[in-house]
């Protein structure tokens, strides 16, 4: 390898969706691009190539994993360690949980989200929900006196949303996604006239239809104001029926069947037929431009600054030989432009380790997620649980409204896989039927047949505000085996968010009552995510939506990047990923981040023209 | 040595699936082998033998015998429960430590238990009976096809949605 002798137009750190979009856009314009990727690769990326190292090896790992957690299919790699949901503990009051897993957590509340460090990044195991943000989400401070405003508006981002939706291949119907049918103007979304998504809406599950009918006309009251409860299909980054001559990238299998989502019900952690979008598809397109090189097993650990120009002059990285040992070569590479796309936490870590881009002291701060509260129960009749994509609909009616001055907004996700999230059903729950309920033979079979198809859960994705004390830092004491920093995290869930959780629980109770759902929700004090609000207990989980660690703003004193997503401090350094987002609002963040990344790629191209 | 026919007969009683259904999964021989890997031959023989003596569980007095002589028996109960879990979940769970102390160790080998619970194989996961029992398909395999989730599902009765 001779990369360290060569100067690239652009060096990108990270081969997730953000890095892949950037590489593809630049490669298509003839720019010479190198992607440094910390994780291992899949060689032949698609299903039918390379059984041993390819995508299929992930499937085998998944099938035989005891805990089917989001990272289960992807190799554990001590040279590019990643957080696991099974590592999450309640931080003790007096000392950090330093020994458990990758994150070092100081609390007071545990940060419960994870990501993936292998080629393709976290979209390997994302669910694929692709919602736009609401116009009011961009102006939280102005409208509600909370959080921050974005330096851009919904209108500014709107054309980039369209590009991102076309690229990911989102399945949805625009007339449904405007939310014009919802009697709450705060949530309504302006779409460009005549615009539609590239693929038709994924059919709603039987459960969705059942809920939609049962909840028709339902309202809840917040601050004496009525809000409707409407079930709406969710836009999804998985293949449905293409509109016109649109064809999704990299679909495998039978072109009449395999291209579409076939209902493997396994989107998190891995879609066996790659009907779900992952960044591997964009990387394939990037490579096909002939101008993009991906170097895997390459962990960037330092950015060197030319103090005369303030340009990033070199990227230092460790190229390890295998996942089995810590042996590595120390290398450097130059790019006219450097783009960090290593994910919110890793971007912040790399900036802090290099002591760059931080004149505002905001790097690593304002870490946000969607604390996700679940409620679950048994429907009065069989609704055919454990089928289809993880979620095909939600209840978006409380994503916005005047109440945001006082408490968090939230989006309700309808889960299609029974109690798999809260209880690990069926694998984790069947032993109890045998060991404690003493069921066997036909009685066991009958119990499962009668009860499991009635299992049902909601997920409430609750908004969090940017808080400078919720942060990622680094500490010399905590390093991984390559000698790189481990993320040290301080995190709390404030009353604003807790009030949203309490409100969400009330809405859930009202829905359960209306539908005759037998509740089974239990919030145990021993749960790591257990929190209290006004004397009542709730439990949150991580959503995997890590936002805010290098946020965008219009003032270099209070933000890390400008609206072009360029570092205020270094003219040739761009940051991409959810870390740029000043607030998290209620939509899963990746679509918005992808839209921003297309925009950033345009800005990089313009900048390169000036060299 | 393991006896596949005995294994299927006992498994049918324990799982509530008939022998033809069990054979259809194709993983019976693997499970039978797994059993004899972790449980002493004489214990397995005793289990088969008692099950045969008790006979069909359709009559109530046989059921009482089954509970007494197998299900609640300190020696055979945990093995019987492990066999059900193997079929339903494709996992071999470690037998309890106190069971192991009494029955797990034979004269010839010191360590007769795996160090942790494990999934027997990829194919076993796919063939787990629990998926069929709950009226669906194993998550990640045996895909039912585009849009099938919009219909009531094999086990759900069609509902009146008008
Ligand atoms: C279980 C789960 C479900 C989710 N579901 C959804 C959803 O439905 N909708 C949604 O919008 N979002 C969802 N998300 C979030 C979504 O996956 C992420 O927002 C998105 O994938 C982030 O993309 P990225 O490119 O910024 O980072 P990543 O995809 O994490 O990519 C970063 C890449 O950089 C590499 N890297 C890291 N450090 C270094 C280094 N030092 N040097 C070189 N390379 C490095 C990593 O290995 C990785 O490949 C989910 C997340 C999880 C965990
Ligand atoms: S439901 Fe299945 S086929 Fe569809 S995206 Fe999820 S895992 Fe892939």
PDB file of C-alpha atoms in Angstrom, chain B residues 1-161:
ATOM      1  CA  UNK B   1     -24.514 -44.779  20.785  1.00  0.00           C
ATOM      2  CA  UNK B   2     -27.806 -43.054  20.443  1.00  0.00           C
ATOM      3  CA  UNK B   3     -31.246 -44.299  19.555  1.00  0.00           C
ATOM      4  CA  UNK B   4     -32.975 -42.043  17.075  1.00  0.00           C
ATOM      5  CA  UNK B   5     -36.348 -43.840  17.097  1.00  0.00           C
ATOM      6  CA  UNK B   6     -36.613 -43.595  20.862  1.00  0.00           C
ATOM      7  CA  UNK B   7     -35.561 -39.987  20.666  1.00  0.00           C
ATOM      8  CA  UNK B   8     -38.303 -39.117  18.179  1.00  0.00           C
ATOM      9  CA  UNK B   9     -40.961 -40.986  20.172  1.00  0.00           C
ATOM     10  CA  UNK B  10     -40.103 -39.192  23.383  1.00  0.00           C
ATOM     11  CA  UNK B  11     -39.751 -35.854  21.592  1.00  0.00           C
ATOM     12  CA  UNK B  12     -43.253 -36.186  20.174  1.00  0.00           C
ATOM     13  CA  UNK B  13     -44.662 -36.558  23.685  1.00  0.00           C
ATOM     14  CA  UNK B  14     -42.642 -33.653  24.988  1.00  0.00           C
ATOM     15  CA  UNK B  15     -43.169 -31.171  22.157  1.00  0.00           C
ATOM     16  CA  UNK B  16     -46.751 -31.776  21.080  1.00  0.00           C
ATOM     17  CA  UNK B  17     -45.595 -32.270  17.480  1.00  0.00           C
ATOM     18  CA  UNK B  18     -45.996 -35.707  15.928  1.00  0.00           C
ATOM     19  CA  UNK B  19     -43.043 -37.746  14.753  1.00  0.00           C
ATOM     20  CA  UNK B  20     -43.637 -36.968  11.095  1.00  0.00           C
ATOM     21  CA  UNK B  21     -43.563 -33.241  11.807  1.00  0.00           C
ATOM     22  CA  UNK B  22     -40.412 -33.635  13.849  1.00  0.00           C
ATOM     23  CA  UNK B  23     -38.673 -35.685  11.185  1.00  0.00           C
ATOM     24  CA  UNK B  24     -39.661 -33.074   8.627  1.00  0.00           C
ATOM     25  CA  UNK B  25     -37.434 -30.513  10.313  1.00  0.00           C
ATOM     26  CA  UNK B  26     -34.365 -32.557   9.420  1.00  0.00           C
ATOM     27  CA  UNK B  27     -32.565 -31.654  12.630  1.00  0.00           C
ATOM     28  CA  UNK B  28     -33.653 -34.615  14.805  1.00  0.00           C
ATOM     29  CA  UNK B  29     -30.371 -36.533  14.380  1.00  0.00           C
ATOM     30  CA  UNK B  30     -28.387 -33.431  15.371  1.00  0.00           C
ATOM     31  CA  UNK B  31     -30.461 -32.966  18.519  1.00  0.00           C
ATOM     32  CA  UNK B  32     -30.210 -36.655  19.379  1.00  0.00           C
ATOM     33  CA  UNK B  33     -26.447 -36.368  19.094  1.00  0.00           C
ATOM     34  CA  UNK B  34     -26.368 -33.186  21.133  1.00  0.00           C
ATOM     35  CA  UNK B  35     -28.298 -34.924  23.871  1.00  0.00           C
ATOM     36  CA  UNK B  36     -25.879 -37.811  24.042  1.00  0.00           C
ATOM     37  CA  UNK B  37     -22.967 -35.406  24.004  1.00  0.00           C
ATOM     38  CA  UNK B  38     -24.028 -33.753  27.265  1.00  0.00           C
ATOM     39  CA  UNK B  39     -26.050 -36.399  29.089  1.00  0.00           C
ATOM     40  CA  UNK B  40     -24.802 -39.780  30.239  1.00  0.00           C
ATOM     41  CA  UNK B  41     -26.024 -42.797  28.284  1.00  0.00           C
ATOM     42  CA  UNK B  42     -27.554 -44.514  31.297  1.00  0.00           C
ATOM     43  CA  UNK B  43     -29.590 -41.409  32.117  1.00  0.00           C
ATOM     44  CA  UNK B  44     -30.857 -41.161  28.536  1.00  0.00           C
ATOM     45  CA  UNK B  45     -31.700 -44.898  28.511  1.00  0.00           C
ATOM     46  CA  UNK B  46     -33.590 -44.527  31.738  1.00  0.00           C
ATOM     47  CA  UNK B  47     -35.565 -41.636  30.304  1.00  0.00           C
ATOM     48  CA  UNK B  48     -36.530 -43.562  27.151  1.00  0.00           C
ATOM     49  CA  UNK B  49     -37.339 -46.601  29.198  1.00  0.00           C
ATOM     50  CA  UNK B  50     -39.621 -44.832  31.641  1.00  0.00           C
ATOM     51  CA  UNK B  51     -41.385 -42.945  28.858  1.00  0.00           C
ATOM     52  CA  UNK B  52     -42.076 -46.228  27.125  1.00  0.00           C
ATOM     53  CA  UNK B  53     -43.400 -47.806  30.317  1.00  0.00           C
ATOM     54  CA  UNK B  54     -45.747 -44.901  30.903  1.00  0.00           C
ATOM     55  CA  UNK B  55     -47.062 -44.910  27.333  1.00  0.00           C
ATOM     56  CA  UNK B  56     -49.554 -42.475  25.844  1.00  0.00           C
ATOM     57  CA  UNK B  57     -50.419 -39.426  27.893  1.00  0.00           C
ATOM     58  CA  UNK B  58     -53.944 -39.327  26.642  1.00  0.00           C
ATOM     59  CA  UNK B  59     -55.220 -41.148  29.698  1.00  0.00           C
ATOM     60  CA  UNK B  60     -55.104 -39.276  32.991  1.00  0.00           C
ATOM     61  CA  UNK B  61     -53.428 -41.898  35.126  1.00  0.00           C
ATOM     62  CA  UNK B  62     -50.537 -42.032  32.681  1.00  0.00           C
ATOM     63  CA  UNK B  63     -50.218 -38.268  32.926  1.00  0.00           C
ATOM     64  CA  UNK B  64     -49.924 -38.492  36.697  1.00  0.00           C
ATOM     65  CA  UNK B  65     -47.200 -41.070  36.239  1.00  0.00           C
ATOM     66  CA  UNK B  66     -45.434 -38.875  33.741  1.00  0.00           C
ATOM     67  CA  UNK B  67     -45.307 -35.998  36.200  1.00  0.00           C
ATOM     68  CA  UNK B  68     -44.108 -38.211  39.013  1.00  0.00           C
ATOM     69  CA  UNK B  69     -41.578 -40.356  37.190  1.00  0.00           C
ATOM     70  CA  UNK B  70     -40.223 -37.930  34.604  1.00  0.00           C
ATOM     71  CA  UNK B  71     -41.261 -34.270  34.848  1.00  0.00           C
ATOM     72  CA  UNK B  72     -40.771 -33.919  38.599  1.00  0.00           C
ATOM     73  CA  UNK B  73     -37.945 -36.431  38.859  1.00  0.00           C
ATOM     74  CA  UNK B  74     -34.756 -34.672  39.947  1.00  0.00           C
ATOM     75  CA  UNK B  75     -32.695 -36.763  37.572  1.00  0.00           C
ATOM     76  CA  UNK B  76     -34.859 -36.941  34.435  1.00  0.00           C
ATOM     77  CA  UNK B  77     -36.977 -33.774  34.633  1.00  0.00           C
ATOM     78  CA  UNK B  78     -34.225 -31.322  33.655  1.00  0.00           C
ATOM     79  CA  UNK B  79     -33.233 -33.524  30.723  1.00  0.00           C
ATOM     80  CA  UNK B  80     -36.806 -33.715  29.467  1.00  0.00           C
ATOM     81  CA  UNK B  81     -37.124 -29.937  29.690  1.00  0.00           C
ATOM     82  CA  UNK B  82     -33.873 -29.468  27.816  1.00  0.00           C
ATOM     83  CA  UNK B  83     -35.138 -31.669  25.005  1.00  0.00           C
ATOM     84  CA  UNK B  84     -38.223 -29.440  24.604  1.00  0.00           C
ATOM     85  CA  UNK B  85     -36.109 -26.296  24.570  1.00  0.00           C
ATOM     86  CA  UNK B  86     -33.829 -27.832  21.965  1.00  0.00           C
ATOM     87  CA  UNK B  87     -36.752 -28.485  19.650  1.00  0.00           C
ATOM     88  CA  UNK B  88     -38.525 -25.191  20.220  1.00  0.00           C
ATOM     89  CA  UNK B  89     -35.574 -22.841  20.445  1.00  0.00           C
ATOM     90  CA  UNK B  90     -32.628 -24.781  18.982  1.00  0.00           C
ATOM     91  CA  UNK B  91     -30.608 -23.920  22.079  1.00  0.00           C
ATOM     92  CA  UNK B  92     -28.797 -26.299  24.383  1.00  0.00           C
ATOM     93  CA  UNK B  93     -29.031 -24.826  27.865  1.00  0.00           C
ATOM     94  CA  UNK B  94     -26.538 -25.810  30.514  1.00  0.00           C
ATOM     95  CA  UNK B  95     -28.041 -28.256  32.966  1.00  0.00           C
ATOM     96  CA  UNK B  96     -28.321 -26.902  36.515  1.00  0.00           C
ATOM     97  CA  UNK B  97     -25.141 -27.155  38.586  1.00  0.00           C
ATOM     98  CA  UNK B  98     -26.707 -29.301  41.297  1.00  0.00           C
ATOM     99  CA  UNK B  99     -28.037 -31.700  38.686  1.00  0.00           C
ATOM    100  CA  UNK B 100     -24.630 -31.848  37.142  1.00  0.00           C
ATOM    101  CA  UNK B 101     -22.959 -32.604  40.444  1.00  0.00           C
ATOM    102  CA  UNK B 102     -25.215 -35.598  40.981  1.00  0.00           C
ATOM    103  CA  UNK B 103     -25.720 -37.006  37.500  1.00  0.00           C
ATOM    104  CA  UNK B 104     -23.521 -35.174  35.084  1.00  0.00           C
ATOM    105  CA  UNK B 105     -20.092 -36.601  35.709  1.00  0.00           C
ATOM    106  CA  UNK B 106     -19.259 -40.144  34.789  1.00  0.00           C
ATOM    107  CA  UNK B 107     -16.180 -42.195  35.467  1.00  0.00           C
ATOM    108  CA  UNK B 108     -14.557 -41.539  32.145  1.00  0.00           C
ATOM    109  CA  UNK B 109     -14.674 -37.798  31.691  1.00  0.00           C
ATOM    110  CA  UNK B 110     -14.511 -35.003  34.190  1.00  0.00           C
ATOM    111  CA  UNK B 111     -16.271 -32.241  32.317  1.00  0.00           C
ATOM    112  CA  UNK B 112     -19.630 -33.165  30.881  1.00  0.00           C
ATOM    113  CA  UNK B 113     -21.234 -29.780  30.413  1.00  0.00           C
ATOM    114  CA  UNK B 114     -20.639 -26.986  27.910  1.00  0.00           C
ATOM    115  CA  UNK B 115     -19.359 -23.749  29.414  1.00  0.00           C
ATOM    116  CA  UNK B 116     -22.368 -21.779  28.224  1.00  0.00           C
ATOM    117  CA  UNK B 117     -25.772 -22.063  26.577  1.00  0.00           C
ATOM    118  CA  UNK B 118     -25.440 -22.185  22.809  1.00  0.00           C
ATOM    119  CA  UNK B 119     -27.434 -22.240  19.568  1.00  0.00           C
ATOM    120  CA  UNK B 120     -26.971 -25.692  18.081  1.00  0.00           C
ATOM    121  CA  UNK B 121     -26.613 -24.592  14.448  1.00  0.00           C
ATOM    122  CA  UNK B 122     -27.843 -22.070  11.900  1.00  0.00           C
ATOM    123  CA  UNK B 123     -30.179 -24.627  10.454  1.00  0.00           C
ATOM    124  CA  UNK B 124     -31.459 -25.607  13.891  1.00  0.00           C
ATOM    125  CA  UNK B 125     -32.344 -21.965  14.549  1.00  0.00           C
ATOM    126  CA  UNK B 126     -34.311 -21.873  11.309  1.00  0.00           C
ATOM    127  CA  UNK B 127     -36.128 -25.120  12.201  1.00  0.00           C
ATOM    128  CA  UNK B 128     -37.078 -24.009  15.749  1.00  0.00           C
ATOM    129  CA  UNK B 129     -40.633 -25.223  16.472  1.00  0.00           C
ATOM    130  CA  UNK B 130     -41.564 -22.043  18.280  1.00  0.00           C
ATOM    131  CA  UNK B 131     -41.982 -20.144  15.020  1.00  0.00           C
ATOM    132  CA  UNK B 132     -44.407 -22.635  13.626  1.00  0.00           C
ATOM    133  CA  UNK B 133     -46.231 -22.780  16.971  1.00  0.00           C
ATOM    134  CA  UNK B 134     -46.798 -19.042  16.986  1.00  0.00           C
ATOM    135  CA  UNK B 135     -48.051 -19.073  13.419  1.00  0.00           C
ATOM    136  CA  UNK B 136     -45.167 -17.265  11.753  1.00  0.00           C
ATOM    137  CA  UNK B 137     -41.688 -17.937  10.395  1.00  0.00           C
ATOM    138  CA  UNK B 138     -38.215 -17.773  11.977  1.00  0.00           C
ATOM    139  CA  UNK B 139     -37.011 -14.177  12.046  1.00  0.00           C
ATOM    140  CA  UNK B 140     -34.483 -13.859   9.231  1.00  0.00           C
ATOM    141  CA  UNK B 141     -35.497 -17.005   7.307  1.00  0.00           C
ATOM    142  CA  UNK B 142     -38.324 -18.773   5.418  1.00  0.00           C
ATOM    143  CA  UNK B 143     -39.549 -15.405   4.173  1.00  0.00           C
ATOM    144  CA  UNK B 144     -43.286 -15.396   3.558  1.00  0.00           C
ATOM    145  CA  UNK B 145     -43.283 -12.858   0.688  1.00  0.00           C
ATOM    146  CA  UNK B 146     -44.031  -9.229  -0.067  1.00  0.00           C
ATOM    147  CA  UNK B 147     -47.031  -7.773   1.682  1.00  0.00           C
ATOM    148  CA  UNK B 148     -48.051 -11.004   3.447  1.00  0.00           C
ATOM    149  CA  UNK B 149     -48.011  -9.162   6.768  1.00  0.00           C
ATOM    150  CA  UNK B 150     -51.043  -7.179   5.706  1.00  0.00           C
ATOM    151  CA  UNK B 151     -53.167 -10.332   5.911  1.00  0.00           C
ATOM    152  CA  UNK B 152     -54.389 -11.893   9.144  1.00  0.00           C
ATOM    153  CA  UNK B 153     -51.652 -14.569   9.250  1.00  0.00           C
ATOM    154  CA  UNK B 154     -51.939 -18.333   9.453  1.00  0.00           C
ATOM    155  CA  UNK B 155     -53.058 -18.485  13.044  1.00  0.00           C
ATOM    156  CA  UNK B 156     -55.063 -15.310  13.363  1.00  0.00           C
ATOM    157  CA  UNK B 157     -58.723 -15.624  12.549  1.00  0.00           C
ATOM    158  CA  UNK B 158     -59.789 -13.089   9.954  1.00  0.00           C
ATOM    159  CA  UNK B 159     -61.198 -10.096  11.787  1.00  0.00           C
ATOM    160  CA  UNK B 160     -64.106  -7.973  10.844  1.00  0.00           C
ATOM    161  CA  UNK B 161     -62.390  -4.794   9.791  1.00  0.00           C
TER     162      UNK B 161
END
